[in-house]
GROMACS .gro file of C-alpha atoms in nm:
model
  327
    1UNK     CA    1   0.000   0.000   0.000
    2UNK     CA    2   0.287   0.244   0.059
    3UNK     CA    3   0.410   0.172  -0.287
    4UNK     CA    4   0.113   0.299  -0.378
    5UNK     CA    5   0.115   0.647  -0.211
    6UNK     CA    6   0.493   0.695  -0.335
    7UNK     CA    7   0.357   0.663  -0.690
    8UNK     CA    8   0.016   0.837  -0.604
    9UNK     CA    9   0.190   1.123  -0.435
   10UNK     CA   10   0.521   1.167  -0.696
   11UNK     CA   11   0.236   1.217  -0.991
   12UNK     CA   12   0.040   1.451  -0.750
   13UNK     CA   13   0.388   1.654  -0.703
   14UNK     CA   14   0.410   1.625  -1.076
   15UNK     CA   15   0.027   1.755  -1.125
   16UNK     CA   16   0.158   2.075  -0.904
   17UNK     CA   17   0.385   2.198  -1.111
   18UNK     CA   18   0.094   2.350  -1.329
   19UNK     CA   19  -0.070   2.494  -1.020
   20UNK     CA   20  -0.105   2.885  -1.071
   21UNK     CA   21   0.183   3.081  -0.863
   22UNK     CA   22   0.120   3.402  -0.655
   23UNK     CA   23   0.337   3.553  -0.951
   24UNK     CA   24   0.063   3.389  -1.209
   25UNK     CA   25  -0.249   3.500  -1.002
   26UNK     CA   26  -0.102   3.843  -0.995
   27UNK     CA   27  -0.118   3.830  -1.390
   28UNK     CA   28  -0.482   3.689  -1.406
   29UNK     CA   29  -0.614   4.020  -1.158
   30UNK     CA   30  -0.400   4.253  -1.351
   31UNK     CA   31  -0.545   4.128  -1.716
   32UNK     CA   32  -0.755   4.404  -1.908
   33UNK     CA   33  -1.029   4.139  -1.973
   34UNK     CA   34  -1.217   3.822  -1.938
   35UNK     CA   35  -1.025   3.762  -2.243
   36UNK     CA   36  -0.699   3.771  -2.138
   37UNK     CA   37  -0.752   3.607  -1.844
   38UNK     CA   38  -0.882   3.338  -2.074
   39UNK     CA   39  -0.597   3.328  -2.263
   40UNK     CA   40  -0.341   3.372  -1.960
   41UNK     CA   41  -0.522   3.014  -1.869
   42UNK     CA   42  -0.535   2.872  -2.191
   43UNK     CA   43  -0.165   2.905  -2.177
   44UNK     CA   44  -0.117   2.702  -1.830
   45UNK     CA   45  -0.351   2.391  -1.963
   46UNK     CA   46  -0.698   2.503  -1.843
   47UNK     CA   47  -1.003   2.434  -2.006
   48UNK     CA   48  -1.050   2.213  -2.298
   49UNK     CA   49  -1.023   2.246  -2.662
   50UNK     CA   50  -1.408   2.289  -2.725
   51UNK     CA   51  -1.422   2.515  -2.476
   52UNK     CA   52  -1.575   2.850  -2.511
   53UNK     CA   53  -1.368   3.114  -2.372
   54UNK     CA   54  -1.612   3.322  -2.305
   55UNK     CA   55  -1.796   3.061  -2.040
   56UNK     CA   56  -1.612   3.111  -1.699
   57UNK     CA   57  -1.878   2.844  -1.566
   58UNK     CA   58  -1.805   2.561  -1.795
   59UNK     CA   59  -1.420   2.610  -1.735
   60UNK     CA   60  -1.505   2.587  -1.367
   61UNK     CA   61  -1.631   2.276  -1.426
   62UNK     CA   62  -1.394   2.122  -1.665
   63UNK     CA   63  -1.109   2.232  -1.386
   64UNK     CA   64  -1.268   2.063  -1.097
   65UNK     CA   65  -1.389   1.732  -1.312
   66UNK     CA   66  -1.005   1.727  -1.406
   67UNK     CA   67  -0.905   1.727  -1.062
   68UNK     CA   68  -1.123   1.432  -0.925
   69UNK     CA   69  -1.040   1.211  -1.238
   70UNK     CA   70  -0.644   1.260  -1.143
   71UNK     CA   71  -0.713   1.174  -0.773
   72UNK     CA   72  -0.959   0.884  -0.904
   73UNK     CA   73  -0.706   0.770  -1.156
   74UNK     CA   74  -0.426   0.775  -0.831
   75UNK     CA   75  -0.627   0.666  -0.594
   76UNK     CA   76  -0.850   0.396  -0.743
   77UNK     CA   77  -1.108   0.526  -0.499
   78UNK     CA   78  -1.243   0.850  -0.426
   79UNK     CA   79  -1.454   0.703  -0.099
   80UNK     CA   80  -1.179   0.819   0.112
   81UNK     CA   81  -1.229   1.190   0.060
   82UNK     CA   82  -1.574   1.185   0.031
   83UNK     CA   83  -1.607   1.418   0.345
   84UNK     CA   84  -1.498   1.695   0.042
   85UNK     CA   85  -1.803   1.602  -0.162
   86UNK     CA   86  -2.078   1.585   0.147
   87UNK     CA   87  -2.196   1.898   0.122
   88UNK     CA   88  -2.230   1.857  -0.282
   89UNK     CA   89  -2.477   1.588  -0.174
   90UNK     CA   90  -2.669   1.808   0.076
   91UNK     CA   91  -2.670   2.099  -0.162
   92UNK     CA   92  -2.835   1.826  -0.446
   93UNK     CA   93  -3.102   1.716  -0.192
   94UNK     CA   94  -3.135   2.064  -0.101
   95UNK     CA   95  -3.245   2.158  -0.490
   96UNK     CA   96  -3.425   1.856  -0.538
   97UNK     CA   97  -3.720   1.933  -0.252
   98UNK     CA   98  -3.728   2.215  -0.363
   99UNK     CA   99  -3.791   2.153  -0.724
  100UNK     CA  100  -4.032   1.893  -0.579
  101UNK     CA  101  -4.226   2.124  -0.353
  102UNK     CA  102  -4.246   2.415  -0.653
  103UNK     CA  103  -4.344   2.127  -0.928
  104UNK     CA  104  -4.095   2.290  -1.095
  105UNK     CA  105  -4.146   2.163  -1.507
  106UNK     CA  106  -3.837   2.307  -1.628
  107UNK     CA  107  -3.628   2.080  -1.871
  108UNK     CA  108  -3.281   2.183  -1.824
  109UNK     CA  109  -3.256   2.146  -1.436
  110UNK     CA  110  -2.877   2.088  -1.446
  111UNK     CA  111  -2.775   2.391  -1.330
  112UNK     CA  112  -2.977   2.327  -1.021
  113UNK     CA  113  -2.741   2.065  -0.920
  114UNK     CA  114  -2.347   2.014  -0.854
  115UNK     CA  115  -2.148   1.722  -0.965
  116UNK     CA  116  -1.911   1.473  -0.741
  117UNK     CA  117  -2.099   1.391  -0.490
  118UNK     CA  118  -2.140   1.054  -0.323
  119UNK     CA  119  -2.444   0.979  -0.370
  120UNK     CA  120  -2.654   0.910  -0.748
  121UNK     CA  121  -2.810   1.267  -0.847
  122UNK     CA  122  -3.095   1.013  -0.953
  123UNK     CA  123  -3.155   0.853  -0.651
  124UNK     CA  124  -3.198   1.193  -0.460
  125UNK     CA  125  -3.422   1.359  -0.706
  126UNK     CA  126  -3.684   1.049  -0.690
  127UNK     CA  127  -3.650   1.061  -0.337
  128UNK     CA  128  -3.758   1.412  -0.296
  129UNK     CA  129  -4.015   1.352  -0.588
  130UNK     CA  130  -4.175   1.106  -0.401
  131UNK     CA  131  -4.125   1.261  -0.055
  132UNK     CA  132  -3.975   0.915   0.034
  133UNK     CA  133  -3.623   0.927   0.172
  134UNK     CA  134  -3.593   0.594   0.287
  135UNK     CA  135  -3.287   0.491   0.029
  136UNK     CA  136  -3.034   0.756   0.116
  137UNK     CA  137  -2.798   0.662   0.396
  138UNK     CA  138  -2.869   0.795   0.735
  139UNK     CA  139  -2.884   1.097   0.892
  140UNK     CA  140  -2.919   1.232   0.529
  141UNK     CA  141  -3.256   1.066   0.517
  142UNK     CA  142  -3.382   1.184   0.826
  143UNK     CA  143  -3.264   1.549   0.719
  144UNK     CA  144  -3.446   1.544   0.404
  145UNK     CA  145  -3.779   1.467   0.565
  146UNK     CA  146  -3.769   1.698   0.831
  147UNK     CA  147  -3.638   1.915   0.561
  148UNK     CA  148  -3.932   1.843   0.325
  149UNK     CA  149  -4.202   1.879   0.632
  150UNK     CA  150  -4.073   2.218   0.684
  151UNK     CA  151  -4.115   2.357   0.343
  152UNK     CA  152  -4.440   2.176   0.330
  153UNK     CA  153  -4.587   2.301   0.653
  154UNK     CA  154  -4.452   2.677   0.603
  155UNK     CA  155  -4.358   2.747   0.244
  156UNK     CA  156  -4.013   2.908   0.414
  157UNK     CA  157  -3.727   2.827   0.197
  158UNK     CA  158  -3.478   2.936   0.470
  159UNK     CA  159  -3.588   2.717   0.713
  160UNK     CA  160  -3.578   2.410   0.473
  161UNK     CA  161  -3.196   2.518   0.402
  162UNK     CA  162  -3.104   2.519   0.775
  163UNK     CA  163  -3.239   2.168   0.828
  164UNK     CA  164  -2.996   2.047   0.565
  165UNK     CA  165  -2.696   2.331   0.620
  166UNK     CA  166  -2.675   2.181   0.980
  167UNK     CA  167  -2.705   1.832   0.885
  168UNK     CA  168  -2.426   1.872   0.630
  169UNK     CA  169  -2.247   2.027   0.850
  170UNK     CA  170  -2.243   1.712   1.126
  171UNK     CA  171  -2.177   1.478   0.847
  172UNK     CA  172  -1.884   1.669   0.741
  173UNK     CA  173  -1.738   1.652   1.099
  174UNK     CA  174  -1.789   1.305   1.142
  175UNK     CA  175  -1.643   1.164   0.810
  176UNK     CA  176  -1.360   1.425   0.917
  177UNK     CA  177  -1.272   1.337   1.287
  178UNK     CA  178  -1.340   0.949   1.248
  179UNK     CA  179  -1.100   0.953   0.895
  180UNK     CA  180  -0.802   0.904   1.126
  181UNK     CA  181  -0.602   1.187   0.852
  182UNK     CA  182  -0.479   1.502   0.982
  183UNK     CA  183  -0.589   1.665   0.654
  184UNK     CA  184  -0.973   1.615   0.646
  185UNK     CA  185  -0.962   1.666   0.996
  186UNK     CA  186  -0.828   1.977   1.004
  187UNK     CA  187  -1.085   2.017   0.708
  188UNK     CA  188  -1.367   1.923   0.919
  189UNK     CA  189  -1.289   2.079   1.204
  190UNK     CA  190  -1.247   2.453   1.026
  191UNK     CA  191  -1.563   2.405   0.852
  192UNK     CA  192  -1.775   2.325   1.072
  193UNK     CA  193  -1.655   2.560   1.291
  194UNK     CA  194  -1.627   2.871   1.081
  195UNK     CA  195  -1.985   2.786   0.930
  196UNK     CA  196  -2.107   2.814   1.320
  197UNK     CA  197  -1.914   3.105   1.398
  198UNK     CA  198  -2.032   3.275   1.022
  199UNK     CA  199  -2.398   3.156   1.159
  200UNK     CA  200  -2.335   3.355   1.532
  201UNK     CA  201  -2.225   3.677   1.319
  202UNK     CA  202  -2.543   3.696   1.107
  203UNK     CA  203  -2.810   3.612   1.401
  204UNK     CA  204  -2.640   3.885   1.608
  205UNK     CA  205  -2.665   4.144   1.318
  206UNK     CA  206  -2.995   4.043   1.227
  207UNK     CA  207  -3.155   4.076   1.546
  208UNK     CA  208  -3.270   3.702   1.566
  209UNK     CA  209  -3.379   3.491   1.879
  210UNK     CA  210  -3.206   3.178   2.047
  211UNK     CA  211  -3.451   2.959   1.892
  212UNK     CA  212  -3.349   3.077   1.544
  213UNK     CA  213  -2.993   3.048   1.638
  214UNK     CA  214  -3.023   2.715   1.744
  215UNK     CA  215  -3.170   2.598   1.385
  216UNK     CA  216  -2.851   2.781   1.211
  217UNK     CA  217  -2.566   2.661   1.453
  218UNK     CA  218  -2.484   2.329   1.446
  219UNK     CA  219  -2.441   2.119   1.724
  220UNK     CA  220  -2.078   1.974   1.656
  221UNK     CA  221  -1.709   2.135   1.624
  222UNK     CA  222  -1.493   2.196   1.908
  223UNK     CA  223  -1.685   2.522   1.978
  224UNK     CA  224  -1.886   2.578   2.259
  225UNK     CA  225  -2.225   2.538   2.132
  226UNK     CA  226  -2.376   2.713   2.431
  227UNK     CA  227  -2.115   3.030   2.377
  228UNK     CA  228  -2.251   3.066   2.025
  229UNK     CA  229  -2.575   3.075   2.083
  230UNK     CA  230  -2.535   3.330   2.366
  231UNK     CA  231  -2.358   3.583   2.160
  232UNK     CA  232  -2.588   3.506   1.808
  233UNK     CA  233  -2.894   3.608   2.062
  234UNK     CA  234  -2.732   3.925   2.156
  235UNK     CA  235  -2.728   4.222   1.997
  236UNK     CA  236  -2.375   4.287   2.038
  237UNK     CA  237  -2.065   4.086   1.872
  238UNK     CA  238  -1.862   4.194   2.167
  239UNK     CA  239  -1.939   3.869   2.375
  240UNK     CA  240  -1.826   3.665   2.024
  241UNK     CA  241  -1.535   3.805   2.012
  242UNK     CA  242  -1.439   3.779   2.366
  243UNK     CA  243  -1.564   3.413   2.385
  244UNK     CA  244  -1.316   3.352   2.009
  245UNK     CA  245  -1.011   3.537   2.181
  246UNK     CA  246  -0.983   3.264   2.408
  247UNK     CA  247  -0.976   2.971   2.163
  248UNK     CA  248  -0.791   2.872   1.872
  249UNK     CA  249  -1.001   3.132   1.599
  250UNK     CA  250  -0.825   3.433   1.880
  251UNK     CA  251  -0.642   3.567   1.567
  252UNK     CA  252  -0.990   3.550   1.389
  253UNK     CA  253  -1.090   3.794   1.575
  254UNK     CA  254  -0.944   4.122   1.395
  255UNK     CA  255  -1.094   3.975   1.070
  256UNK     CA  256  -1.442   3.930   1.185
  257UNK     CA  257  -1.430   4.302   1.282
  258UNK     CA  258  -1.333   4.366   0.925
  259UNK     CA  259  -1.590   4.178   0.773
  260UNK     CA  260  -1.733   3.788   0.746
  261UNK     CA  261  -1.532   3.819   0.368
  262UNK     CA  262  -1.188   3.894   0.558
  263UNK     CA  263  -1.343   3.643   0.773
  264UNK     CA  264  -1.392   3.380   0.536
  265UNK     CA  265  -1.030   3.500   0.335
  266UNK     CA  266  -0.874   3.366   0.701
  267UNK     CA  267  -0.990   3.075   0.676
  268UNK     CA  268  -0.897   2.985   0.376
  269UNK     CA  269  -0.558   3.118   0.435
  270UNK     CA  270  -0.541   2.890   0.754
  271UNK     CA  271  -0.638   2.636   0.570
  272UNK     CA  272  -0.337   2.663   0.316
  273UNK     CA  273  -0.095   2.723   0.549
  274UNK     CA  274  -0.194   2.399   0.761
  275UNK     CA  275  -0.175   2.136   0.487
  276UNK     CA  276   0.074   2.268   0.270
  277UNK     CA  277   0.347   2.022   0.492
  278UNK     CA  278   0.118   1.758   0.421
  279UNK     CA  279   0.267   1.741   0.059
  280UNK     CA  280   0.588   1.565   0.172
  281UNK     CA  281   0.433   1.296   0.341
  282UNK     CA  282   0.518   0.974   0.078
  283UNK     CA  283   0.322   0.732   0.304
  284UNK     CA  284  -0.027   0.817   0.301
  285UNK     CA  285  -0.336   0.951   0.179
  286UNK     CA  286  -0.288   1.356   0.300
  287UNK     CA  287  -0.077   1.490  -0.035
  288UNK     CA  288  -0.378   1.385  -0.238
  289UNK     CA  289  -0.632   1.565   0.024
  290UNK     CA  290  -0.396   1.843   0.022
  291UNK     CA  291  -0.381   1.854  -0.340
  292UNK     CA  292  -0.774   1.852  -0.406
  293UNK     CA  293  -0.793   2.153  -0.114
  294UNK     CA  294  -0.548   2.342  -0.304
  295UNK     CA  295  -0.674   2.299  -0.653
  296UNK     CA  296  -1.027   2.354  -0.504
  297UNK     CA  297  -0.879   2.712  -0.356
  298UNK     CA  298  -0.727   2.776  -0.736
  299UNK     CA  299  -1.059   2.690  -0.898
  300UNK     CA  300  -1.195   2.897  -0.661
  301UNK     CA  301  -0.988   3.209  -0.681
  302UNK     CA  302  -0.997   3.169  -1.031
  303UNK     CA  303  -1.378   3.208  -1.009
  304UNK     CA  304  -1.362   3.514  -0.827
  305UNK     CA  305  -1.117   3.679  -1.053
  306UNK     CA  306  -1.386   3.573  -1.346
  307UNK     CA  307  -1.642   3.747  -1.157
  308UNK     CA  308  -1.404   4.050  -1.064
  309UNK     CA  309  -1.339   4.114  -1.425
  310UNK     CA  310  -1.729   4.060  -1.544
  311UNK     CA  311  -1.855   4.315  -1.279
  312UNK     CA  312  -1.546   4.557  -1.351
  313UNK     CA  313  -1.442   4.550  -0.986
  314UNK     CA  314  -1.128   4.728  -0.927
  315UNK     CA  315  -0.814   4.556  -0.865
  316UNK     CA  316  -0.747   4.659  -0.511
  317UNK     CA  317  -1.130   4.498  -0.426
  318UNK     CA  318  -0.955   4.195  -0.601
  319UNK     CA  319  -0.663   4.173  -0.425
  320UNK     CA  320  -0.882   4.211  -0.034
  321UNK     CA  321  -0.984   3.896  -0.120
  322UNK     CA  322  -0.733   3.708  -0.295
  323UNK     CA  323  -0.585   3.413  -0.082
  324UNK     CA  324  -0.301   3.240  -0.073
  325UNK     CA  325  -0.194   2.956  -0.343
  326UNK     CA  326  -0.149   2.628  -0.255
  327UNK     CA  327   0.212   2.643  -0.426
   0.00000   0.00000   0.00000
């Protein structure tokens, strides 16, 4: 099995040496256009040949299906990092009730949906169709029908989400903390986490109750549960923050102040910086979860430069939220 990961991780080392640099990123936000972004791309092997430059989305897609068939191809099976594609499958059954619930006739319901997740995009949509959840795996099952009697009973759309945001959220830190890798725990564990903490921040600013907060917190992560839900039923961040400066997210803080973006641009940094020593480890499966983390942060800086340059946004906006690469 260690021969394996020797051969699995020298072709992932390989498959990094096209990774976009902090030098190459620095081209892509100072590019004129969409176009030469494109074409700055184009040049370091993304997209495909078919591929119309002027459709950010599809090269999104093409980028991340790339990625998955490399680790597939290395791996032989992708099982082990499904904790990465969980909240794909959440996000699927999310779509599908609610498609289901709206009767929705539309043909081209694709875009609804994202790819890679674990479970058949099939199996879910029948499921919600027929308000029967019975044949997708547990706790997912018993999320969609609680999910599905929400939206029933009350027609609230946000409600339905927070059923399945919070269930997603506890399968993600399961599959994370029982994986027995320091990658996808670390994974997990931020997550789940900055989700609850992200949660906390808009019940405070929104004026919500506790019994709101407790629907969009959920119960798992190495938070205090109890802390959260004190400080998203105030209406002052103050006891947040003082509650954060005494755990691990204490340098968190300052960013939170800033904004949930800078927020968010924190953890992703973290994030980075905490598996990027993960890469020279021959004997195991945590280059290969590195590697999809980083590639998934390219992908998804790449996006946001894409969007930057469609909406005009200056480059100074750009670089606020820029994070760091991978390599």
């Amino acid at each position: 099995m260690a021969e394996q990961y020797v051969y699995a991780v020298t072709r992932i080392h390989y498959a990094e040496q096209s990774l976009l640099s902090e030098q190459e990123m620095e081209q892509l936000i100072s590019a004129p256009s969409v176009e030469e972004v494109m074409r700055i791309l184009d040049d370091k092997g993304w997209g495909a040949p078919d591929l119309p430059l002027e459709d950010p989305d599809t090269l999104v897609a093409v980028e991340t299906e790339k990625t998955w068939g490399l680790v597939q191809e290395l791996a032989g099976d992708v099982a082990p990092f499904n904790v990465f594609r969980y909240a794909n499958d959440f996000h699927n059954l999310k779509a599908a009730i609610k498609l289901a619930y709206t009767a929705n006739e539309e043909e081209d319901k694709e875009h609804y949906f994202q790819p890679f997740g674990t479970i058949e995009l099939e199996k879910i949509i029948k499921a919600a169709n027929e308000h029967d959840f019975s044949s997708l795996p547990e706790p997912m099952a018993s999320a969609g029908r609680e999910a599905y009697e929400v939206l029933a009973h009350t027609g609230n759309g946000q409600l339905c989400d927070m059923v399945l945001d919070r269930a997603a959220l506890v399968a993600i830190y399961d599959a994370g903390t029982k994986s027995g890798s320091e990658v996808l725990t670390r994974y997990a564990t931020l997550t789940v986490d900055a989700a609850n903490i992200k949660a906390a921040v808009r019940c405070s600013l929104m004026g919500k109750s506790r019994e709101f907060a407790e629907k969009a917190i959920a119960p798992t992560g190495t938070l205090d549960t109890g802390a959260l839900l004190s400080a998203a039923s105030s209406d002052s961040l103050d006891a947040l923050y003082s509650y954060l400066s005494f755990t691990s997210y204490a340098s968190a803080v300052p960013e939170l102040q800033k904004s949930l973006a800078a927020f968010e641009r924190w953890c992703d940094n973290q994030m980075m910086e905490l598996i990027k020593p993960q890469r020279y480890n021959y004997f195991s499966i945590e280059p290969l979860a590195a590697f999809i983390l980083g590639r998934e942060n390219e992908i998804r800086m790449v996006r946001l430069i894409l969007s930057a340059k469609i909406n005009h946004l200056s480059e100074e906006v750009l670089r606020e939220r820029l994070r760091i690469t991978y390599v």
